[in-house]
Coordinates of N, CA and C in Angstrom, one line a residue:
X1 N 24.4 243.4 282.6 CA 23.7 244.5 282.0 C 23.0 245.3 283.0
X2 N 22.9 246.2 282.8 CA 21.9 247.4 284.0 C 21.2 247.1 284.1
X3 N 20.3 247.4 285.1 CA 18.4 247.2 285.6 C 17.9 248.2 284.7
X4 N 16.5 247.6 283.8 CA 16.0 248.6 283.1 C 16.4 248.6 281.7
X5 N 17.5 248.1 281.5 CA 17.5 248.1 279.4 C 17.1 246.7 279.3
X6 N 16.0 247.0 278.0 CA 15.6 246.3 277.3 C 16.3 245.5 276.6
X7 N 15.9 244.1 275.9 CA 17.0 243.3 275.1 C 17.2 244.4 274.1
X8 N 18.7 244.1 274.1 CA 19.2 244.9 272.6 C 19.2 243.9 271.3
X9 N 19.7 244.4 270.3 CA 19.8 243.5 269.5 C 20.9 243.9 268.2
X10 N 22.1 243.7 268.2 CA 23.2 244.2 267.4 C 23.3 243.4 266.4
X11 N 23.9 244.5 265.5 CA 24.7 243.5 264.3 C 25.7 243.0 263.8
X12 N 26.7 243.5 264.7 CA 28.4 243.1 264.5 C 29.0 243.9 265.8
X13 N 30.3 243.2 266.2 CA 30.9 243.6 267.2 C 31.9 244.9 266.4
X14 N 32.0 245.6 267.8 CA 32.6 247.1 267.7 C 34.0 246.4 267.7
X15 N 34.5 247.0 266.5 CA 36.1 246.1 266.3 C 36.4 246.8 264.6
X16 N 37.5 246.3 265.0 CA 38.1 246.7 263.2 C 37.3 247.6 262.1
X17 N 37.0 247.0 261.0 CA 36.2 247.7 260.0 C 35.4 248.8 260.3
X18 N 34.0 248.1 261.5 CA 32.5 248.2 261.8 C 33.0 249.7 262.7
X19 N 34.1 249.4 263.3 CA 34.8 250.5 264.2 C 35.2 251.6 263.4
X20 N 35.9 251.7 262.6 CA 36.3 253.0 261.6 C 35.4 253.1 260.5
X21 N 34.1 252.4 260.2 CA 33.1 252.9 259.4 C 32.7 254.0 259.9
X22 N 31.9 253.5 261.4 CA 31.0 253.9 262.2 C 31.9 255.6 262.8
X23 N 32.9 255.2 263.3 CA 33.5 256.6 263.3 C 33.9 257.7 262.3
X24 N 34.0 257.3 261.4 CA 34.6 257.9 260.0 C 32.7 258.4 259.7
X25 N 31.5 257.4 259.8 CA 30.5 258.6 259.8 C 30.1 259.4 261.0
X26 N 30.6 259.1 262.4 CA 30.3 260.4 263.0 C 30.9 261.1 263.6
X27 N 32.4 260.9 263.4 CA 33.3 262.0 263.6 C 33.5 262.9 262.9
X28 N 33.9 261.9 261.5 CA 34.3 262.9 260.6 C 33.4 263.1 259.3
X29 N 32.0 263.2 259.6 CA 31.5 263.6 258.8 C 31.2 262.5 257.8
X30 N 31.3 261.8 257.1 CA 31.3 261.4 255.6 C 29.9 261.0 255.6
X31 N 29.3 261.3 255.3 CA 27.8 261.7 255.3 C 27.1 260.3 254.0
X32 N 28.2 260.2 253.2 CA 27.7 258.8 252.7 C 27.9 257.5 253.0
X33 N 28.1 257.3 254.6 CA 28.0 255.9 255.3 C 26.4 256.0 255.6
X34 N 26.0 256.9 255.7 CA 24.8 256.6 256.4 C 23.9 255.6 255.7
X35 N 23.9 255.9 254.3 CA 23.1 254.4 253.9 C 23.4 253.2 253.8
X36 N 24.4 252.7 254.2 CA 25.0 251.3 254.2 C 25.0 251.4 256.1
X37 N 25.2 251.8 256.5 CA 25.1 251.9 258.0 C 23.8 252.0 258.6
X38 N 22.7 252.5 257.4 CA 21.5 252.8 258.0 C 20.5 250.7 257.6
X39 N 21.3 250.7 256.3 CA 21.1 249.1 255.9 C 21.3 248.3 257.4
X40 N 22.6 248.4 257.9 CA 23.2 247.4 258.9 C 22.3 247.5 260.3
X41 N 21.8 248.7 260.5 CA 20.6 249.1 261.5 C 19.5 248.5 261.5
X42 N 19.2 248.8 259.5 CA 17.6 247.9 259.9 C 17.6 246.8 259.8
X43 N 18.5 245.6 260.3 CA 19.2 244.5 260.1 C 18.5 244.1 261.8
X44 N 19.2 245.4 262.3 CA 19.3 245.0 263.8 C 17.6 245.3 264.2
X45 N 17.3 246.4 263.8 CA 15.6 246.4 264.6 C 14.5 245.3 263.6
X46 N 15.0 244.9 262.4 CA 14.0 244.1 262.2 C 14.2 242.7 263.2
X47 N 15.3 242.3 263.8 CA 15.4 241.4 265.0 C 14.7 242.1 266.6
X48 N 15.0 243.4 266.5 CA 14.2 243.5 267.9 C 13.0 243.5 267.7
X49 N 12.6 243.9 266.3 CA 10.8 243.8 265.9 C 10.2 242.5 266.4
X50 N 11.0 241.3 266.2 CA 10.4 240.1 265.6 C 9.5 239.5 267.0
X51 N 8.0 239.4 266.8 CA 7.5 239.5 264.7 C 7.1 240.5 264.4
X52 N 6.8 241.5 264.9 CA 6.3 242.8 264.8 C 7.0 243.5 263.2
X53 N 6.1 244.0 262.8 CA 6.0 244.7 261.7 C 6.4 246.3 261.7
X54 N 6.1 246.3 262.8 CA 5.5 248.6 262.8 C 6.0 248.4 264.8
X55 N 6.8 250.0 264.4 CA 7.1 250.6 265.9 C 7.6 251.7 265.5
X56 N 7.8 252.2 266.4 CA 8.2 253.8 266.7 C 10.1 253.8 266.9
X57 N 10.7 254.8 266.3 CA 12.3 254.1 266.5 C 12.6 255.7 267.2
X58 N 13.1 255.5 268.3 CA 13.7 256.6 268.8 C 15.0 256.6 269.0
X59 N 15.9 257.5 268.5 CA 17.2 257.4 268.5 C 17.4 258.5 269.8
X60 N 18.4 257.5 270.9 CA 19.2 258.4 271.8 C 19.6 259.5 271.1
X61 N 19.5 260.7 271.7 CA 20.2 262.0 270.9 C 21.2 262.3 271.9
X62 N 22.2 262.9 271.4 CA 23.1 263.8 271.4 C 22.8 265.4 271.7
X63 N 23.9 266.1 272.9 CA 23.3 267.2 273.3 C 23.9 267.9 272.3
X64 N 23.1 269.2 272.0 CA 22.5 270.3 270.8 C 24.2 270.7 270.7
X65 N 25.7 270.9 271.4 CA 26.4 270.9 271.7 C 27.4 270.5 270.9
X66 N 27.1 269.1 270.8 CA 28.1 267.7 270.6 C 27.5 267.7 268.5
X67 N 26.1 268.1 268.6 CA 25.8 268.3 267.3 C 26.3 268.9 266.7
X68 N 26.2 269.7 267.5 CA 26.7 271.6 266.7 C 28.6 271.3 266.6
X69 N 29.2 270.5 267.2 CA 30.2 270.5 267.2 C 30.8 269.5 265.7
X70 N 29.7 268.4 265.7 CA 29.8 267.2 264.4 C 29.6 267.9 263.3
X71 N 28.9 268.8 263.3 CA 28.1 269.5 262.2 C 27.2 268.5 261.5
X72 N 26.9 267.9 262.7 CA 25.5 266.5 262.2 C 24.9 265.9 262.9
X73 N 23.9 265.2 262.8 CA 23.6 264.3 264.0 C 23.8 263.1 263.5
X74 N 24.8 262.3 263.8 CA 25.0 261.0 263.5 C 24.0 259.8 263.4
X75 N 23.8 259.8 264.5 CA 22.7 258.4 265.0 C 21.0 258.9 263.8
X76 N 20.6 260.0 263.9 CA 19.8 260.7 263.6 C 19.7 260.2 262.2
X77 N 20.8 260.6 261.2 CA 20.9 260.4 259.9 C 21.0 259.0 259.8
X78 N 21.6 258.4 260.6 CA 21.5 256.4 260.4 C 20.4 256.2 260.0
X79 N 19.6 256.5 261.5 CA 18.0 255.9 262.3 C 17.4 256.4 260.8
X80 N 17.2 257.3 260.3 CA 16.5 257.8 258.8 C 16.7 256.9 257.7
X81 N 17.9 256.8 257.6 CA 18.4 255.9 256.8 C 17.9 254.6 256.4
X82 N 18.0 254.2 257.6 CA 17.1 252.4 258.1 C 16.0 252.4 258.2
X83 N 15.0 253.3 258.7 CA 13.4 253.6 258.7 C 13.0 253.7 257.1
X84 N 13.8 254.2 256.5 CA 13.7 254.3 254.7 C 13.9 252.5 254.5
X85 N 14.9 251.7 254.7 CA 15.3 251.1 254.1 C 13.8 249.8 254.6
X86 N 13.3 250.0 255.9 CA 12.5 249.0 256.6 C 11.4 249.1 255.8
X87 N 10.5 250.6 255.3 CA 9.9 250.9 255.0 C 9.6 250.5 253.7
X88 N 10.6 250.6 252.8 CA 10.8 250.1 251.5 C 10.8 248.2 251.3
X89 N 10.9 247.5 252.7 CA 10.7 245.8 252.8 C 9.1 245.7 253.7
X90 N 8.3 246.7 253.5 CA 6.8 246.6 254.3 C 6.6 246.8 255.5
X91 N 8.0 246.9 256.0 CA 7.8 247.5 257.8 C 7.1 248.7 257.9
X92 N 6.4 249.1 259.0 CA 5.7 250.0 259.5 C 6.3 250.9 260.3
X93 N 7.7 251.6 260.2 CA 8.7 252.4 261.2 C 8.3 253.7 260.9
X94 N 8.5 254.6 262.2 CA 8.4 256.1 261.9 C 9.0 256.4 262.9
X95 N 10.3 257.5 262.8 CA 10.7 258.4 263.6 C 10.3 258.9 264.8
X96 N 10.7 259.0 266.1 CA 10.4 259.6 267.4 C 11.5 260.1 267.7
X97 N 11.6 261.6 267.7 CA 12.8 262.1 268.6 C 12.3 262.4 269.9
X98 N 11.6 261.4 270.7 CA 10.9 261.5 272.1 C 11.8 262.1 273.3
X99 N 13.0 261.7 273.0 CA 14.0 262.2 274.0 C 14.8 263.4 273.8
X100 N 15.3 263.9 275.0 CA 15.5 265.4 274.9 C 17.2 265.3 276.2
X101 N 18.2 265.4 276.0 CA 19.4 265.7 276.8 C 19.1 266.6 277.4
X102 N 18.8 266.3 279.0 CA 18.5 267.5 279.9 C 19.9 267.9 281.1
X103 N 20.7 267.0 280.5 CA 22.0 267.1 281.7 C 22.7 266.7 280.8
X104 N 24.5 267.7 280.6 CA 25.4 267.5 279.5 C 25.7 266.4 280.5
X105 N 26.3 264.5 280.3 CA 27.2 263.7 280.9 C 29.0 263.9 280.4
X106 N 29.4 263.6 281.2 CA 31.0 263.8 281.2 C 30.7 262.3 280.4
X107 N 32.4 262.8 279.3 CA 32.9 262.3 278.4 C 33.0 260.7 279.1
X108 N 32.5 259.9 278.3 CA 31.8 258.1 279.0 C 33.1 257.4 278.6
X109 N 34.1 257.4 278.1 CA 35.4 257.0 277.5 C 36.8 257.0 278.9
X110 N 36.8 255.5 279.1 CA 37.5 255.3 280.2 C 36.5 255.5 281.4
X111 N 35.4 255.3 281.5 CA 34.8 255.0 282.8 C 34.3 253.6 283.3
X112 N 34.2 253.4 284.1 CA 33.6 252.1 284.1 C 32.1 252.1 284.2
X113 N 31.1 250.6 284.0 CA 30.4 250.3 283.9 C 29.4 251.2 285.0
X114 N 29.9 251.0 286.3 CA 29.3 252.0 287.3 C 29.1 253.2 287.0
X115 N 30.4 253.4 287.3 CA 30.7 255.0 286.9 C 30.1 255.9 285.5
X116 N 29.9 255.2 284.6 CA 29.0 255.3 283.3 C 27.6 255.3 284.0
X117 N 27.1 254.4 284.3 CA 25.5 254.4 285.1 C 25.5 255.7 285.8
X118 N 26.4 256.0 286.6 CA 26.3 257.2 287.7 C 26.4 258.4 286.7
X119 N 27.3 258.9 285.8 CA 27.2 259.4 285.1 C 26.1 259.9 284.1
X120 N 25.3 259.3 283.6 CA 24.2 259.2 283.1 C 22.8 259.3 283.6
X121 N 22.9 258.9 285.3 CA 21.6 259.4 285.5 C 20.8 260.3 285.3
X122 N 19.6 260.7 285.1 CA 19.1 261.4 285.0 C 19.6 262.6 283.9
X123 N 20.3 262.1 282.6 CA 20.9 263.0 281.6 C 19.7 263.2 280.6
X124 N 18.9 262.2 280.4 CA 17.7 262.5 279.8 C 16.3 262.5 280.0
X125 N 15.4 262.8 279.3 CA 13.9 262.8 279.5 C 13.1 263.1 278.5
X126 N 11.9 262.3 278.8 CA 11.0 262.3 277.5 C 10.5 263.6 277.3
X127 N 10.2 263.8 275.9 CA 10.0 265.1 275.3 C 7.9 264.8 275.5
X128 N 7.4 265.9 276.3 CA 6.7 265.9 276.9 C 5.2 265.5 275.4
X129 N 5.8 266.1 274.0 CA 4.7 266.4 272.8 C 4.9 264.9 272.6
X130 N 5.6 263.7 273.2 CA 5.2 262.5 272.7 C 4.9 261.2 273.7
X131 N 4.8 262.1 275.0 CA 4.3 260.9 275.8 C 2.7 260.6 275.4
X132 N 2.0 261.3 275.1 CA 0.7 261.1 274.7 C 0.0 260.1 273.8
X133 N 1.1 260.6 272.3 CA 1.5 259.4 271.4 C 2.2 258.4 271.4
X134 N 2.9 258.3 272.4 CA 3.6 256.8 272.5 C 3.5 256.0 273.6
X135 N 2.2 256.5 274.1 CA 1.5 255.7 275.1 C 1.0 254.2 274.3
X136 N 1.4 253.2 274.8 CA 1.0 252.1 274.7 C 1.4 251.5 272.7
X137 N 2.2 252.3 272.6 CA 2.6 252.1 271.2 C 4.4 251.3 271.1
X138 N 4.6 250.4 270.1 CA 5.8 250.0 270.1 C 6.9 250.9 270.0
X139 N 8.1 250.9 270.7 CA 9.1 251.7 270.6 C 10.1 251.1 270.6
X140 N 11.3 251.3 269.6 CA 12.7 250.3 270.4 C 13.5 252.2 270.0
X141 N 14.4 251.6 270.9 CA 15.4 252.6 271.1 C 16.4 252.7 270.5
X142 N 17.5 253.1 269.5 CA 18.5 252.9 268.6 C 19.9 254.1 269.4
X143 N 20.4 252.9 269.2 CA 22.0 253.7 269.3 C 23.1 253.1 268.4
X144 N 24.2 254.0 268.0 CA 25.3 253.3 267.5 C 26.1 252.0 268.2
X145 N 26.6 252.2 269.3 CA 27.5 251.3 270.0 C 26.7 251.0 271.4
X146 N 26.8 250.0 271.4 CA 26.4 249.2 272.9 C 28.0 249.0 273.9
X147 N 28.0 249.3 274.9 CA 29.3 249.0 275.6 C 28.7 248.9 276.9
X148 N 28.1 249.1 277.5 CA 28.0 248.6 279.6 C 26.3 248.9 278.8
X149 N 25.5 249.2 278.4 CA 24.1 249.5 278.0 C 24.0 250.7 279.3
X150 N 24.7 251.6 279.4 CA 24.4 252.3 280.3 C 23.3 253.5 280.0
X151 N 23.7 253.5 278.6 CA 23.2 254.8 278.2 C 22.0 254.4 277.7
X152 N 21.5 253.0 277.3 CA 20.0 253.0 276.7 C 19.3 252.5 277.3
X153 N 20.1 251.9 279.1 CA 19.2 252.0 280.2 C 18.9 253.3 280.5
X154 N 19.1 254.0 280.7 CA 19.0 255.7 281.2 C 17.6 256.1 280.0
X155 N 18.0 255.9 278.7 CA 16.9 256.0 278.0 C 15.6 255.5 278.0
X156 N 15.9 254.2 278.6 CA 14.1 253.4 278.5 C 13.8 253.9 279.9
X157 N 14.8 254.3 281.2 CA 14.3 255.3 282.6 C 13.5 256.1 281.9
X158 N 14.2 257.2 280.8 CA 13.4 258.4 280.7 C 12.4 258.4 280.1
X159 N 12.0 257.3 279.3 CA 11.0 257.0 278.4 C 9.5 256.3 279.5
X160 N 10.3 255.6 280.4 CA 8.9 254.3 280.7 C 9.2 255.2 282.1
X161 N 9.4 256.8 282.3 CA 9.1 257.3 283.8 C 7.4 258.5 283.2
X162 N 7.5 258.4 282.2 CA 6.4 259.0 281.0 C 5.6 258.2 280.5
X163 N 5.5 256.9 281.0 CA 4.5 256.2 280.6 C 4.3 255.5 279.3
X164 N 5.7 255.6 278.6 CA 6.2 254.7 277.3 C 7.1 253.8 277.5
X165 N 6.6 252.2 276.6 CA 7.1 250.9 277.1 C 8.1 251.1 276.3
X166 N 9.3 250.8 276.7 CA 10.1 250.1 275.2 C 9.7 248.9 275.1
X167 N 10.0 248.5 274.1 CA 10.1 247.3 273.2 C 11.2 246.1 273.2
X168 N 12.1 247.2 273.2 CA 13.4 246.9 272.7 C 14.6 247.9 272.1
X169 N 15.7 247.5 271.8 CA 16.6 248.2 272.0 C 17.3 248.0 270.8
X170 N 18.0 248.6 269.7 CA 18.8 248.0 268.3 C 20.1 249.0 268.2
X171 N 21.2 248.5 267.7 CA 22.5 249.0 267.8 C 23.0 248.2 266.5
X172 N 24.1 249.2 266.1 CA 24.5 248.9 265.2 C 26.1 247.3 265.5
X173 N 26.1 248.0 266.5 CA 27.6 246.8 267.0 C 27.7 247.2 268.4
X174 N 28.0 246.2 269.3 CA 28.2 246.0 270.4 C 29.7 245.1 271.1
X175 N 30.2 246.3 271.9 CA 31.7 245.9 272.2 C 31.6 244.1 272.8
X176 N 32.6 243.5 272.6 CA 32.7 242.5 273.2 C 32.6 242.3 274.8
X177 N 31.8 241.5 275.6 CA 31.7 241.6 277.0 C 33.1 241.2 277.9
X178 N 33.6 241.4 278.4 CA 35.0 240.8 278.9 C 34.5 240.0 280.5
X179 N 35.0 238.9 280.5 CA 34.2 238.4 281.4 C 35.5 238.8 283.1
X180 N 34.7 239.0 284.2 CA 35.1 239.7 285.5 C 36.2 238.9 286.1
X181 N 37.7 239.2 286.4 CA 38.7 238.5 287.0 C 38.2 238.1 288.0
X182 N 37.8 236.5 288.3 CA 37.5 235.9 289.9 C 36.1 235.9 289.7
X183 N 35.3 235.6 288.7 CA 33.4 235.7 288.4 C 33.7 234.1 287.6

């Protein structure tokens, strides 16, 4: 895993079903996965909570671009989804869109683990209206898919270069690790 990401903590591997749910809500729209997908989320941050009660959930975003292209924000509508559902079992979660895409990254599909790190540097940064308030306060970071953790190491850079700790890190499903020919 990268230098810099926090433990993640997933709920099922990226494969069959979990794979064409998760894409069928953010490719193509279907806007009613989000509450069963937003259930499977708060599955995963009530594990990065533990035992914590209450944190700040910030979802990696997506550049204004890639939105405008989905005609949604995928991760966005989950992370809501699951903050409803935590909320409704006594957790203490509220929304942070802390982060801000300040560099579009080339398409991460077929890169390697490096090459994904290199790609990603410096693509984001904390949104300046919440380093203030999420000084010294719990944060875990949410993404859909874990695959090299390239991208929510880059995240907790842009966050803890602002003076906000993560916590931790929650995904909905995380690709299987393939272990190194000759390791």
């Amino acid at each position: 895993m990268p230098a810099g990401l926090r433990p993640t903590t997933a709920t099922a591997e990226y494969g069959g079903v979990v794979r064409s749910v998760i894409l069928a809500h953010k490719e193509h729209a279907r806007y009613a996965l989000a509450r069963p997908l937003g259930e499977v989320l708060a599955v995963a941050i009530q594990g990065a909570l533990k035992p914590r009660r209450a944190a700040w959930l910030c979802p990696v975003p997506s550049s204004r671009s890639t939105v405008r292209e989905r005609g949604h924000d995928p991760l966005r509508r989950i992370t809501v989804s699951a903050a409803r559902q935590l909320r409704r079992g006594g957790y203490d979660v509220r929304l942070a869109d802390a982060l801000a895409v300040v560099r579009q990254p080339q398409d991460q599909s077929g890169l390697s683990a490096q090459q994904r790190g290199d790609n990603l540097a410096g693509a984001f940064a904390a949104r300046s209206r919440w380093a203030e308030r999420l000084t010294d306060q719990p944060v875990i970071l949410i993404d859909d898919v874990l695959t090299t953790g390239s991208t929510l190491a880059e995240a907790c850079r842009a966050l803890a270069s602002r003076g906000i700790p993560v916590l931790g890190c929650a995904v909905l499903a995380a690709t299987r690790r393939r272990a190194v020919p000759g390791s």
